[in-house]
PDB file of C-alpha atoms in Angstrom:
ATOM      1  CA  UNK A   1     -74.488  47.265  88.460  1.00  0.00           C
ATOM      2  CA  UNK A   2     -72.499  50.024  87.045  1.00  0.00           C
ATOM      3  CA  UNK A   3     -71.984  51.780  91.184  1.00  0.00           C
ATOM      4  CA  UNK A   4     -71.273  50.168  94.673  1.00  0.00           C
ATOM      5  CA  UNK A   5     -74.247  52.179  95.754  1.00  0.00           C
ATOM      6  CA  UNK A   6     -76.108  50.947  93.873  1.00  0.00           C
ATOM      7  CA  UNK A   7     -75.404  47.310  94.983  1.00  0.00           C
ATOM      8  CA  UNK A   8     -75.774  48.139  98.278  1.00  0.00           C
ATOM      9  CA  UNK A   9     -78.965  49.970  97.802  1.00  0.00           C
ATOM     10  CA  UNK A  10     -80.491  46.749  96.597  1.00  0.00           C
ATOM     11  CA  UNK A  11     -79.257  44.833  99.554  1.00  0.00           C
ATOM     12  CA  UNK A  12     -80.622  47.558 101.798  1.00  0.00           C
ATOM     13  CA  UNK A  13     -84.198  46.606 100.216  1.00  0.00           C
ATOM     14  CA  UNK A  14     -83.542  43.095 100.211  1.00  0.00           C
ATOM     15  CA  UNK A  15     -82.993  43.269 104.059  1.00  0.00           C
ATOM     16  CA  UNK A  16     -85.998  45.721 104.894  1.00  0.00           C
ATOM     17  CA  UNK A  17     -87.970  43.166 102.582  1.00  0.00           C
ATOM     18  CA  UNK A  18     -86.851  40.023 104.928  1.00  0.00           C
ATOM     19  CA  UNK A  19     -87.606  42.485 108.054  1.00  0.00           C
ATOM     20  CA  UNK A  20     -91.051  43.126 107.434  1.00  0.00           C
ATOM     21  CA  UNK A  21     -91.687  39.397 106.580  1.00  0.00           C
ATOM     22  CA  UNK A  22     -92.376  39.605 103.046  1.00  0.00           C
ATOM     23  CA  UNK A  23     -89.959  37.502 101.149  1.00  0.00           C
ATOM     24  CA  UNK A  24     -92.653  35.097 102.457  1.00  0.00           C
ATOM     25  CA  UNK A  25     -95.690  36.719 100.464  1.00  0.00           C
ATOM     26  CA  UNK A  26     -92.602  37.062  97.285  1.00  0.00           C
ATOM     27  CA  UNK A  27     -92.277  33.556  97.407  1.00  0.00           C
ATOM     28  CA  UNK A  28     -96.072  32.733  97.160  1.00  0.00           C
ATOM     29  CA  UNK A  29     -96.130  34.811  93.849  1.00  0.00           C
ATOM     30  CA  UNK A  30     -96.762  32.794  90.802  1.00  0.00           C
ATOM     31  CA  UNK A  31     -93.331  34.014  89.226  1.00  0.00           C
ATOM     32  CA  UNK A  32     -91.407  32.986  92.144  1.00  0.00           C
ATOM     33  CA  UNK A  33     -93.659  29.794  93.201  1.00  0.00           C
ATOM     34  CA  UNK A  34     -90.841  27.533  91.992  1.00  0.00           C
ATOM     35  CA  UNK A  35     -88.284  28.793  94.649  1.00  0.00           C
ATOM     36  CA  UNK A  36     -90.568  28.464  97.268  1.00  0.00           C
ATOM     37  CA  UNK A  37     -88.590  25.348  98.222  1.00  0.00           C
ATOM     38  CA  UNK A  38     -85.330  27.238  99.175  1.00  0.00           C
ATOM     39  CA  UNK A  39     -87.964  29.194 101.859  1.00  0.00           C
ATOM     40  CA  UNK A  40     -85.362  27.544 104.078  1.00  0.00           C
ATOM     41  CA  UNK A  41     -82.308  29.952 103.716  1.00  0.00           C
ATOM     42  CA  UNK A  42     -84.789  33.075 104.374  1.00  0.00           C
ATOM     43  CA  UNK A  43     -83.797  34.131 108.499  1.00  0.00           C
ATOM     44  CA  UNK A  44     -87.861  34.105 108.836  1.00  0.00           C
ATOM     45  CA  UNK A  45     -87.952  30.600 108.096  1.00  0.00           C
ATOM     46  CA  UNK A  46     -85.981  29.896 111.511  1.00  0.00           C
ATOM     47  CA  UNK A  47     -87.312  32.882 113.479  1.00  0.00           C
ATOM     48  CA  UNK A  48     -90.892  31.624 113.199  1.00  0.00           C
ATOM     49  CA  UNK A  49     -91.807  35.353 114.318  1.00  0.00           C
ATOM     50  CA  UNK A  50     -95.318  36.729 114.219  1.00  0.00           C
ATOM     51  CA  UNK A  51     -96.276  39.117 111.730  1.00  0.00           C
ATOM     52  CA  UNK A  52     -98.846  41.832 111.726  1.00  0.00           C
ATOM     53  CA  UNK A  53    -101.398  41.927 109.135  1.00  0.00           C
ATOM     54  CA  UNK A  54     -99.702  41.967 105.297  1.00  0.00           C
ATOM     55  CA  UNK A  55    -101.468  45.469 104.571  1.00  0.00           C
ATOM     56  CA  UNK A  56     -99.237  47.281 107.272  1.00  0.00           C
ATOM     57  CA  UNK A  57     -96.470  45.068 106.654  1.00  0.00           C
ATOM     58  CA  UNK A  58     -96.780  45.619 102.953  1.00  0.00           C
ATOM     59  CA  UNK A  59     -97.302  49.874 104.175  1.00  0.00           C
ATOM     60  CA  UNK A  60     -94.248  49.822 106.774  1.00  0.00           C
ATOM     61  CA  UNK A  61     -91.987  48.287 104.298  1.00  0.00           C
ATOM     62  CA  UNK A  62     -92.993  51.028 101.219  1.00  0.00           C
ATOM     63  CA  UNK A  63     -92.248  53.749 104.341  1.00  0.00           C
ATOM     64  CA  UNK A  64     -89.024  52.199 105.092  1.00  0.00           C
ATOM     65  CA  UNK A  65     -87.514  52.163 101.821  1.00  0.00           C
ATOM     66  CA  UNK A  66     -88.333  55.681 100.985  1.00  0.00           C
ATOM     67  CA  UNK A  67     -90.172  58.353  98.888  1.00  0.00           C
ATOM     68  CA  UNK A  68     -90.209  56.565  95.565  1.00  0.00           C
ATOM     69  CA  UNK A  69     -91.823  53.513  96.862  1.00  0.00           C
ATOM     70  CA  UNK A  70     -94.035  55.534  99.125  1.00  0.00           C
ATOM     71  CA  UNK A  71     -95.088  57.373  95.861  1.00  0.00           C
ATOM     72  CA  UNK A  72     -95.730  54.037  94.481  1.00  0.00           C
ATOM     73  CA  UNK A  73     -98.141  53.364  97.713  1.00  0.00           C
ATOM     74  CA  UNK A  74     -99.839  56.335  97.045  1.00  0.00           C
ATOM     75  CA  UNK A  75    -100.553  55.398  92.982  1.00  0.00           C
ATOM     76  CA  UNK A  76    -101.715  51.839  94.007  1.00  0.00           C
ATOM     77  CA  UNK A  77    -103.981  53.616  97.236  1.00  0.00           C
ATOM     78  CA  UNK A  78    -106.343  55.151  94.760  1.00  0.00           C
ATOM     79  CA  UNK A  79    -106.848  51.802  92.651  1.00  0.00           C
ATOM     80  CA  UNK A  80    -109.196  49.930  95.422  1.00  0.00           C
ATOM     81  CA  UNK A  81    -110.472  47.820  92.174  1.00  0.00           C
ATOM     82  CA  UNK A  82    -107.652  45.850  91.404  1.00  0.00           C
ATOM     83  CA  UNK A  83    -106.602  45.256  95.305  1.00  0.00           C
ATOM     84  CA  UNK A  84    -107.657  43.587  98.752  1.00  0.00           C
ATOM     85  CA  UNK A  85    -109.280  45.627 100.845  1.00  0.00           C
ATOM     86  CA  UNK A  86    -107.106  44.831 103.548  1.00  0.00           C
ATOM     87  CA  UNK A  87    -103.768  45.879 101.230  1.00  0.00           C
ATOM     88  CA  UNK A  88    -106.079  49.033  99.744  1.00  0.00           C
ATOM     89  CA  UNK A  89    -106.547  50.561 103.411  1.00  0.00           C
ATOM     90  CA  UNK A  90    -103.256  50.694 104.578  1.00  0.00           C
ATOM     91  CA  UNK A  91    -101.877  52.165 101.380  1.00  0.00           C
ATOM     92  CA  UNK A  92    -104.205  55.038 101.525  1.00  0.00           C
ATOM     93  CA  UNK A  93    -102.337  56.150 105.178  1.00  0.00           C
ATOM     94  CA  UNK A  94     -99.530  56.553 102.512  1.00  0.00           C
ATOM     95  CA  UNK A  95    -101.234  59.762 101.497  1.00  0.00           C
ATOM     96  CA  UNK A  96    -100.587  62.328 104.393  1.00  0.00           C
ATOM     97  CA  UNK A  97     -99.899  59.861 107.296  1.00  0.00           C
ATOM     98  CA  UNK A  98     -96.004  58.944 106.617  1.00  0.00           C
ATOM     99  CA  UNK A  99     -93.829  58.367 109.680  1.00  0.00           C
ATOM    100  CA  UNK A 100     -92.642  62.322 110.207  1.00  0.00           C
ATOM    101  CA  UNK A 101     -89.269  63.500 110.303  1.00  0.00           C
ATOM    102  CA  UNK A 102     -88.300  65.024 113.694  1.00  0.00           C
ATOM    103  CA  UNK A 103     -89.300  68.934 114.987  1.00  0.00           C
ATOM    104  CA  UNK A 104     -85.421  69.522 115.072  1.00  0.00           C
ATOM    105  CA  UNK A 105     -84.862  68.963 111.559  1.00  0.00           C
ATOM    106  CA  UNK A 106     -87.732  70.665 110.331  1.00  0.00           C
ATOM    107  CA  UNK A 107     -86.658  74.111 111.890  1.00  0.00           C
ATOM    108  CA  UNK A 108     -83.113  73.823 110.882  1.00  0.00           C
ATOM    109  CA  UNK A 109     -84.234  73.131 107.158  1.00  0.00           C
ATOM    110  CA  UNK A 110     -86.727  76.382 107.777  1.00  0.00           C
ATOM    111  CA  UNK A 111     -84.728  78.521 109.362  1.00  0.00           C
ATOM    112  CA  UNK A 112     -81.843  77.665 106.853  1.00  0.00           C
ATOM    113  CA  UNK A 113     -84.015  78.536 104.120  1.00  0.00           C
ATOM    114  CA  UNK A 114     -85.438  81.938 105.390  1.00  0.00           C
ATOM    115  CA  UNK A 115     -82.079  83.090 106.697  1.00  0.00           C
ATOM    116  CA  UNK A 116     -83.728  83.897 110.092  1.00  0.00           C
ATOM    117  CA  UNK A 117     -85.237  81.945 113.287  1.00  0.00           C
ATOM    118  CA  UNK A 118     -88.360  80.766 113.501  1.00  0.00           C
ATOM    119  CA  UNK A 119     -89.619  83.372 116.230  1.00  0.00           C
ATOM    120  CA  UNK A 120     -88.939  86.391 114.119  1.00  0.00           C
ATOM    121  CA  UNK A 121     -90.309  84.394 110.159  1.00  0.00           C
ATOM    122  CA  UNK A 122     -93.822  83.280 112.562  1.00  0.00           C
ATOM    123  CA  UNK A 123     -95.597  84.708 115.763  1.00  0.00           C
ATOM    124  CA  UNK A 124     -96.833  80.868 116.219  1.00  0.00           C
ATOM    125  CA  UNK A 125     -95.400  77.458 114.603  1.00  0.00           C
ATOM    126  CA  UNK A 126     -96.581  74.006 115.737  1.00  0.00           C
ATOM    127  CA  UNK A 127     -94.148  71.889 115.929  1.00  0.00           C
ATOM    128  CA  UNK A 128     -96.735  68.669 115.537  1.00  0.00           C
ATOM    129  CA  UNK A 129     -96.852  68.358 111.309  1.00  0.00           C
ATOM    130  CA  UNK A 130    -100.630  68.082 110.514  1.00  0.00           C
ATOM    131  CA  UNK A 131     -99.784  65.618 107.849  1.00  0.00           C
ATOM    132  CA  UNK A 132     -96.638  64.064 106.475  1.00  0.00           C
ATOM    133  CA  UNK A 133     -96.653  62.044 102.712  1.00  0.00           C
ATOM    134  CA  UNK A 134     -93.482  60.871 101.098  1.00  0.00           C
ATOM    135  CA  UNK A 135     -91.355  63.699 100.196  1.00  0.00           C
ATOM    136  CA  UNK A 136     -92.071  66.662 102.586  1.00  0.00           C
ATOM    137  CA  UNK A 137     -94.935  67.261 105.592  1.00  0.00           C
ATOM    138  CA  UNK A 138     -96.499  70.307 106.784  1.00  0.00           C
ATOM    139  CA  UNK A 139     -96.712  72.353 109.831  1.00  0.00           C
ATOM    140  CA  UNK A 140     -99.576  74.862 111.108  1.00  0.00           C
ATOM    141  CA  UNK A 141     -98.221  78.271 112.085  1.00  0.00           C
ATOM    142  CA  UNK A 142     -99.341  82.157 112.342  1.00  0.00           C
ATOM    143  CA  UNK A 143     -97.572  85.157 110.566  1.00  0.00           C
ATOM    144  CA  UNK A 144     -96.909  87.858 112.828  1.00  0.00           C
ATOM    145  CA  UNK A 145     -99.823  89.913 110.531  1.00  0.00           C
ATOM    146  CA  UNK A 146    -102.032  87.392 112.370  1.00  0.00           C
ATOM    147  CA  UNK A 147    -102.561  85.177 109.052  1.00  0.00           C
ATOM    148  CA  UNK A 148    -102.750  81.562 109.377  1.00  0.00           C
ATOM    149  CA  UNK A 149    -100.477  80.055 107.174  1.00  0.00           C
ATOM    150  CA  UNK A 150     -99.503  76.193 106.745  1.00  0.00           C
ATOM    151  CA  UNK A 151     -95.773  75.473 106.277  1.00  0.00           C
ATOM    152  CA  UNK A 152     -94.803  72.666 104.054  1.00  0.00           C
ATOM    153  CA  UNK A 153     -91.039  71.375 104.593  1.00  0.00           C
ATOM    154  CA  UNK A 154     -89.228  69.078 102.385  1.00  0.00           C
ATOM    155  CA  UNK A 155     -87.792  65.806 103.692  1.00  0.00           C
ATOM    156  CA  UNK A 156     -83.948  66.416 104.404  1.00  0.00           C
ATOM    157  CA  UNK A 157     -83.152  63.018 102.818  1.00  0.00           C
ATOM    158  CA  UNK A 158     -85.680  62.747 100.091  1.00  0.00           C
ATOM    159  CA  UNK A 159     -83.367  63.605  97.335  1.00  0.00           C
ATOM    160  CA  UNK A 160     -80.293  61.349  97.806  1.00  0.00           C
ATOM    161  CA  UNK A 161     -83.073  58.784  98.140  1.00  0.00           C
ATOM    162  CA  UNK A 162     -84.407  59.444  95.016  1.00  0.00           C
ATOM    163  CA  UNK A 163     -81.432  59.365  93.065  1.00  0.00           C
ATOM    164  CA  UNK A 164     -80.149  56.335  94.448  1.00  0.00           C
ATOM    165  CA  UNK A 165     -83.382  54.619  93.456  1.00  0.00           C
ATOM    166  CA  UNK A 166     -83.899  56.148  89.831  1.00  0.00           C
ATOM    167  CA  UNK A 167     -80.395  54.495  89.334  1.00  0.00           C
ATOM    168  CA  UNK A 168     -81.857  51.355  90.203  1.00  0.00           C
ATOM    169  CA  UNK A 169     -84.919  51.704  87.962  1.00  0.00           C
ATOM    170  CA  UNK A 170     -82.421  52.864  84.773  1.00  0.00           C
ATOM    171  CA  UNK A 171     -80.291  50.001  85.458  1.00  0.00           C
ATOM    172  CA  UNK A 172     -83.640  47.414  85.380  1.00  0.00           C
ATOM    173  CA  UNK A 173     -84.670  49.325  82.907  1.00  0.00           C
ATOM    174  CA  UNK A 174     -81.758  48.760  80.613  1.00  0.00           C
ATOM    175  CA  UNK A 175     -81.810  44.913  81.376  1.00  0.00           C
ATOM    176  CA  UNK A 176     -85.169  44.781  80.662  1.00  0.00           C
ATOM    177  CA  UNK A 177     -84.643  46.436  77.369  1.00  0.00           C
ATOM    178  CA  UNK A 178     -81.510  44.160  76.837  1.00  0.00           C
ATOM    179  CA  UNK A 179     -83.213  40.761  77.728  1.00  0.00           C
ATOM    180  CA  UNK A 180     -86.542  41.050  77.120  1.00  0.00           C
ATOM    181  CA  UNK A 181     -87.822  41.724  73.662  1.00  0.00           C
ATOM    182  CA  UNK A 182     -91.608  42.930  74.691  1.00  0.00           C
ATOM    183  CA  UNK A 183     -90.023  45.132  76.620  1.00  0.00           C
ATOM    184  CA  UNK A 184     -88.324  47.785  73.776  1.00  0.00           C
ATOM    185  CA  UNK A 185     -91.549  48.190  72.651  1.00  0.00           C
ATOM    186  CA  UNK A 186     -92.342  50.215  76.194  1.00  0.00           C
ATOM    187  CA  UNK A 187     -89.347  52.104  76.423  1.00  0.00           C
ATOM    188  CA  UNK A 188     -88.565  51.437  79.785  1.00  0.00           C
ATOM    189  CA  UNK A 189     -85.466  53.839  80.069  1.00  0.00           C
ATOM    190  CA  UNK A 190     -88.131  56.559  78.887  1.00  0.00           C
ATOM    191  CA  UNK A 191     -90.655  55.712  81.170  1.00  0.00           C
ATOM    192  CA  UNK A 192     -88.272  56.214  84.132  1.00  0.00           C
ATOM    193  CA  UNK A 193     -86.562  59.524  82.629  1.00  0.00           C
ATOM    194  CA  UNK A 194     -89.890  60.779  82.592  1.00  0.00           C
ATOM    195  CA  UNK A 195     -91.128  60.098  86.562  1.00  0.00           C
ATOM    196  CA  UNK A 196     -87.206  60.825  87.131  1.00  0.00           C
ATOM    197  CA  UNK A 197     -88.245  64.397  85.924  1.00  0.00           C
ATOM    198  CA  UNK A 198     -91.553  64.216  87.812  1.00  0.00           C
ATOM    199  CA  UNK A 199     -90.199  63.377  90.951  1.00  0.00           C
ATOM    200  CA  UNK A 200     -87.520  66.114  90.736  1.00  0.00           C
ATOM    201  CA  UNK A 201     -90.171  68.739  89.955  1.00  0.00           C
ATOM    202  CA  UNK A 202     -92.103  67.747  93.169  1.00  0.00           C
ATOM    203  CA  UNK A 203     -88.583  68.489  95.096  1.00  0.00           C
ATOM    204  CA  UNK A 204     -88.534  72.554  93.963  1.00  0.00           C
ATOM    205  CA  UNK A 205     -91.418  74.277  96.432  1.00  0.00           C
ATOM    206  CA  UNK A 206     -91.048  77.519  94.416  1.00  0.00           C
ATOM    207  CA  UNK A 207     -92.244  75.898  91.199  1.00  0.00           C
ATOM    208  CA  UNK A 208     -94.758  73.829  92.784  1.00  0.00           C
ATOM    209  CA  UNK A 209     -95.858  77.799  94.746  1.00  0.00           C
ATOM    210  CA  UNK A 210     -95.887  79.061  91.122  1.00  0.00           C
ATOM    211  CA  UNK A 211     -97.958  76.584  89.776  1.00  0.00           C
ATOM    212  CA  UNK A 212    -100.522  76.966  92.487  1.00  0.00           C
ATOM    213  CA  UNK A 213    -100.467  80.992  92.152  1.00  0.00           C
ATOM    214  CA  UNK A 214    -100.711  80.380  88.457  1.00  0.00           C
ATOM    215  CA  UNK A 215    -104.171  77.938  89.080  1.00  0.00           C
ATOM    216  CA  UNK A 216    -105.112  80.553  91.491  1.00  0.00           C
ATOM    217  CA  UNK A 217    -105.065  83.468  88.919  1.00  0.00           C
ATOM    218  CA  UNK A 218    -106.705  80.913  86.376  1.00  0.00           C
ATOM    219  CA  UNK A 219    -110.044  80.699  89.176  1.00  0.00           C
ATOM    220  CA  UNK A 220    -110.051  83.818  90.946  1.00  0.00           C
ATOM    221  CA  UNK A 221    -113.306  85.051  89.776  1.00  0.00           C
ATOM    222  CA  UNK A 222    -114.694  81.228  90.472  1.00  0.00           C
ATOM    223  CA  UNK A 223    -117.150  79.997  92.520  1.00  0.00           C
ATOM    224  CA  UNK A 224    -116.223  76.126  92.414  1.00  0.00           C
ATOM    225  CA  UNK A 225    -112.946  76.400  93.109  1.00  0.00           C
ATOM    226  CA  UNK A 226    -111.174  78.148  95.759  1.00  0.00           C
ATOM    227  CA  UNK A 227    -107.009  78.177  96.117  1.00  0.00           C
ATOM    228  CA  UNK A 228    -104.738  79.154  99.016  1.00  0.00           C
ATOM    229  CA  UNK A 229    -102.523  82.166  98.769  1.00  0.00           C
ATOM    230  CA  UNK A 230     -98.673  81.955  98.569  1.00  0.00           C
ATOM    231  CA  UNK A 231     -96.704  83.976 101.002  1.00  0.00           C
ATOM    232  CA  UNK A 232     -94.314  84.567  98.541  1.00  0.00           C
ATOM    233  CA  UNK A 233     -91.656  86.426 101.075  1.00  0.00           C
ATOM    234  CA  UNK A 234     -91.224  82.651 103.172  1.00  0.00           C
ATOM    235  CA  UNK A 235     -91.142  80.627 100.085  1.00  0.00           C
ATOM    236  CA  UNK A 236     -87.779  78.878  98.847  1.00  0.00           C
ATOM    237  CA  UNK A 237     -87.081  76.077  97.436  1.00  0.00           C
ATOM    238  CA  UNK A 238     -87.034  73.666 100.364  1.00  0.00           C
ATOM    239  CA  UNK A 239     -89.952  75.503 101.979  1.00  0.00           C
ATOM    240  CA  UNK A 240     -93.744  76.879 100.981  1.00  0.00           C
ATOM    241  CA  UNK A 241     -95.917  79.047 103.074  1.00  0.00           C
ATOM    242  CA  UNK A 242     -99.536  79.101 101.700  1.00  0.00           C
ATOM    243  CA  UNK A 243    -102.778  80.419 103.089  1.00  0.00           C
ATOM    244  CA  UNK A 244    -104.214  78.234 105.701  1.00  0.00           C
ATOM    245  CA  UNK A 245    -108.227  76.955 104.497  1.00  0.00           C
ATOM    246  CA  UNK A 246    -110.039  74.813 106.299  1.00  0.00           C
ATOM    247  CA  UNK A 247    -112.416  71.860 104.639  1.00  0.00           C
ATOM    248  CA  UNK A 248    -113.493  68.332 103.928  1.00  0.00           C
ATOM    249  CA  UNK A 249    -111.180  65.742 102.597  1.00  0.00           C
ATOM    250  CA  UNK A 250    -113.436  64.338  99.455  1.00  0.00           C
ATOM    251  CA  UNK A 251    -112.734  60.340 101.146  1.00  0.00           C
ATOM    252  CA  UNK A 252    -114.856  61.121 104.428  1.00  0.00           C
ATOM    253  CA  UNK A 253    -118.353  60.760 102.778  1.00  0.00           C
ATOM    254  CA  UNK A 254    -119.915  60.044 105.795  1.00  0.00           C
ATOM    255  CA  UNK A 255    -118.541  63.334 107.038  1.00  0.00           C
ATOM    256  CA  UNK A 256    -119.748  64.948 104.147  1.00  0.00           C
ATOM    257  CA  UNK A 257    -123.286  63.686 104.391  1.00  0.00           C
ATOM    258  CA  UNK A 258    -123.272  64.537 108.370  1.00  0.00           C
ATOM    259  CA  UNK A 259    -122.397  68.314 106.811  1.00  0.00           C
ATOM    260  CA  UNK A 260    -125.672  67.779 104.244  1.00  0.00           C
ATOM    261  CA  UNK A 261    -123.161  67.996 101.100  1.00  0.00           C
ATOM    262  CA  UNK A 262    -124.827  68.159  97.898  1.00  0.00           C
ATOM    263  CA  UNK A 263    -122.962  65.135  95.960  1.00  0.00           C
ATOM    264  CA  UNK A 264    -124.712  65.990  92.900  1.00  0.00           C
ATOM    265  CA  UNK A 265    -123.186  69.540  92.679  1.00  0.00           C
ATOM    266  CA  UNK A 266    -119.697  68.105  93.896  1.00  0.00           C
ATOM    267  CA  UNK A 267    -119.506  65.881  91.097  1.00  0.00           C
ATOM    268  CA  UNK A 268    -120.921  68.389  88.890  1.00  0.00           C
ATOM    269  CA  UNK A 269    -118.363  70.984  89.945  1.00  0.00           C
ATOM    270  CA  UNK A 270    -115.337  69.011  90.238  1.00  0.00           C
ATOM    271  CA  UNK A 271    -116.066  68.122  86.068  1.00  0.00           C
ATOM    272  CA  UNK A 272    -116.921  71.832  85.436  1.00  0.00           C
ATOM    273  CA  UNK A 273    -112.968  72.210  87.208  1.00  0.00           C
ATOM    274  CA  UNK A 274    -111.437  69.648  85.573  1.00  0.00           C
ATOM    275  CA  UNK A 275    -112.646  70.611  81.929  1.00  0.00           C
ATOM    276  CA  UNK A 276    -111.971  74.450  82.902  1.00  0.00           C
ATOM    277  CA  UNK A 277    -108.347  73.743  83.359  1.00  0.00           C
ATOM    278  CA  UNK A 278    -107.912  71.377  80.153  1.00  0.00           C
ATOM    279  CA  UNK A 279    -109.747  72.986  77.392  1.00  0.00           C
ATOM    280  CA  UNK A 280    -109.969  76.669  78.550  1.00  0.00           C
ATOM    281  CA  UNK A 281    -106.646  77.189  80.705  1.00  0.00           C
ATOM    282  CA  UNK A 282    -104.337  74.298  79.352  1.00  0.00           C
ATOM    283  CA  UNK A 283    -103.322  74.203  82.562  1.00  0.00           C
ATOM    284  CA  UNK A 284    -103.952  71.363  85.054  1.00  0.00           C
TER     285      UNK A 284
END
């Protein structure tokens, strides 16, 4: 390792690994069958502690270590084919149902951002978050024009989390490249410079508020596809007031069909969407 951090980054994960009981599932891995032997020196061995279920262990520990492993939660969430159903579950909670930062810390990275107090940017703000996901988690509040409004916050922490752990990934990345042969023809260092840039995107609010007021532009005259207003005036880069809309998340089919959705135009919408914004827009 080319930084103490670095080192003591990986012990950090090492420990919350052993914590959450999972150096037992590592060890059951094919790769690492052969040190299953030296089970022994693990402090779980000798605890003989009770575990939940793998699925929220497996969840817990990906919360624990931070937004780039919760991000990699979220990726594996939407691929129920190639996991258990038990693992598949608990990775979807990943999506909007992180542990949330405290009420505290979400005003004073608000109010720093705005340059004013709560009370005078919002006649009502909740401090509950209606949903929290890896890197930021989002509040309901009321302007004092009477709009409802959502206000998304960014995690204090997210960022110095994220760099440690892309220094990680280049530093496995160059070993990889460096030891094994199969792997040059990847371009590992690449592959992480390019979801080092993605991740770093997804910590600026203002671009992500002008992407979403460019989309809206793209569909304003639409009938399939409806997107929230930015209040431009509370938006910074930590911070992103949109339009408050109320709907169905596209998971809950039963509460679809208890709402007598039409499936058939759903599906036939979301394509008409998706091809809108590829072929006609190159956006998406």
């Amino acid at each position: 390792m080319k930084h103490p951090k670095l080192i003591f980054r990986l012990l950090h994960i090492n420990w919350v690994f052993v914590t959450h009981g999972l150096d037992d599932l590592i060890l059951k891995t094919h790769f690492f069958r052969p040190l299953r032997y030296f089970a022994f020196l693990s402090p779980n061995f000798w605890r003989k502690k009770e575990f939940e279920p793998r699925g929220v262990r497996i969840r817990r520990t990906l919360e624990d270590l931070g937004p780039i492993y919760i991000k990699f939660g979220q990726a594996l969430s939407t691929r129920k084919d190639i996991l258990p159903d038990d693992i598949a579950d608990e990775l979807v909670k990943l999506q909007d149902k992180v542990p949330p930062f405290s009420d505290a810390l979400a005003r004073e990275v608000i109010e720093k951002e705005l340059g004013m107090s709560i009370d005078k940017a919002f006649a009502e703000f909740t401090s509950s978050p209606l949903a929290s996901a890896s890197v930021a988690q989002v509040h309901p509040a009321v302007l004092h024009s009477g709009e409802q409004v959502i206000v998304k916050v960014l995690r204090p922490d997210a960022e110095k989390w994220i760099h440690s752990d892309i220094g990680i990934l280049y530093e496995l990345a160059y070993f990889a490249e460096k030891f094994w042969s199969e792997a040059r023809r990847l371009h590992p260092t690449e592959i992480v410079a390019e979801f080092e840039k993605t991740l770093l995107n997804e910590l600026d609010l203002v671009m992500e508020a002008g992407n979403c007021s460019k989309l809206r532009g793209n569909f304003k005259d639409s009938d399939a596809l409806y997107v929230p207003e930015i209040h431009w005036e509370f938006t910074r880069k930590k911070v992103l007031v949109m339009e408050r809309i109320y709907g169905i998340p596209v998971g809950e089919i039963a509460t679809l069909r208890e709402n007598n959705a039409d499936f058939k135009l759903l599906a036939e919408r979301g394509v008409e969407v998706f091809f809108t914004q590829v072929f006609r827009d190159n956006f998406f």
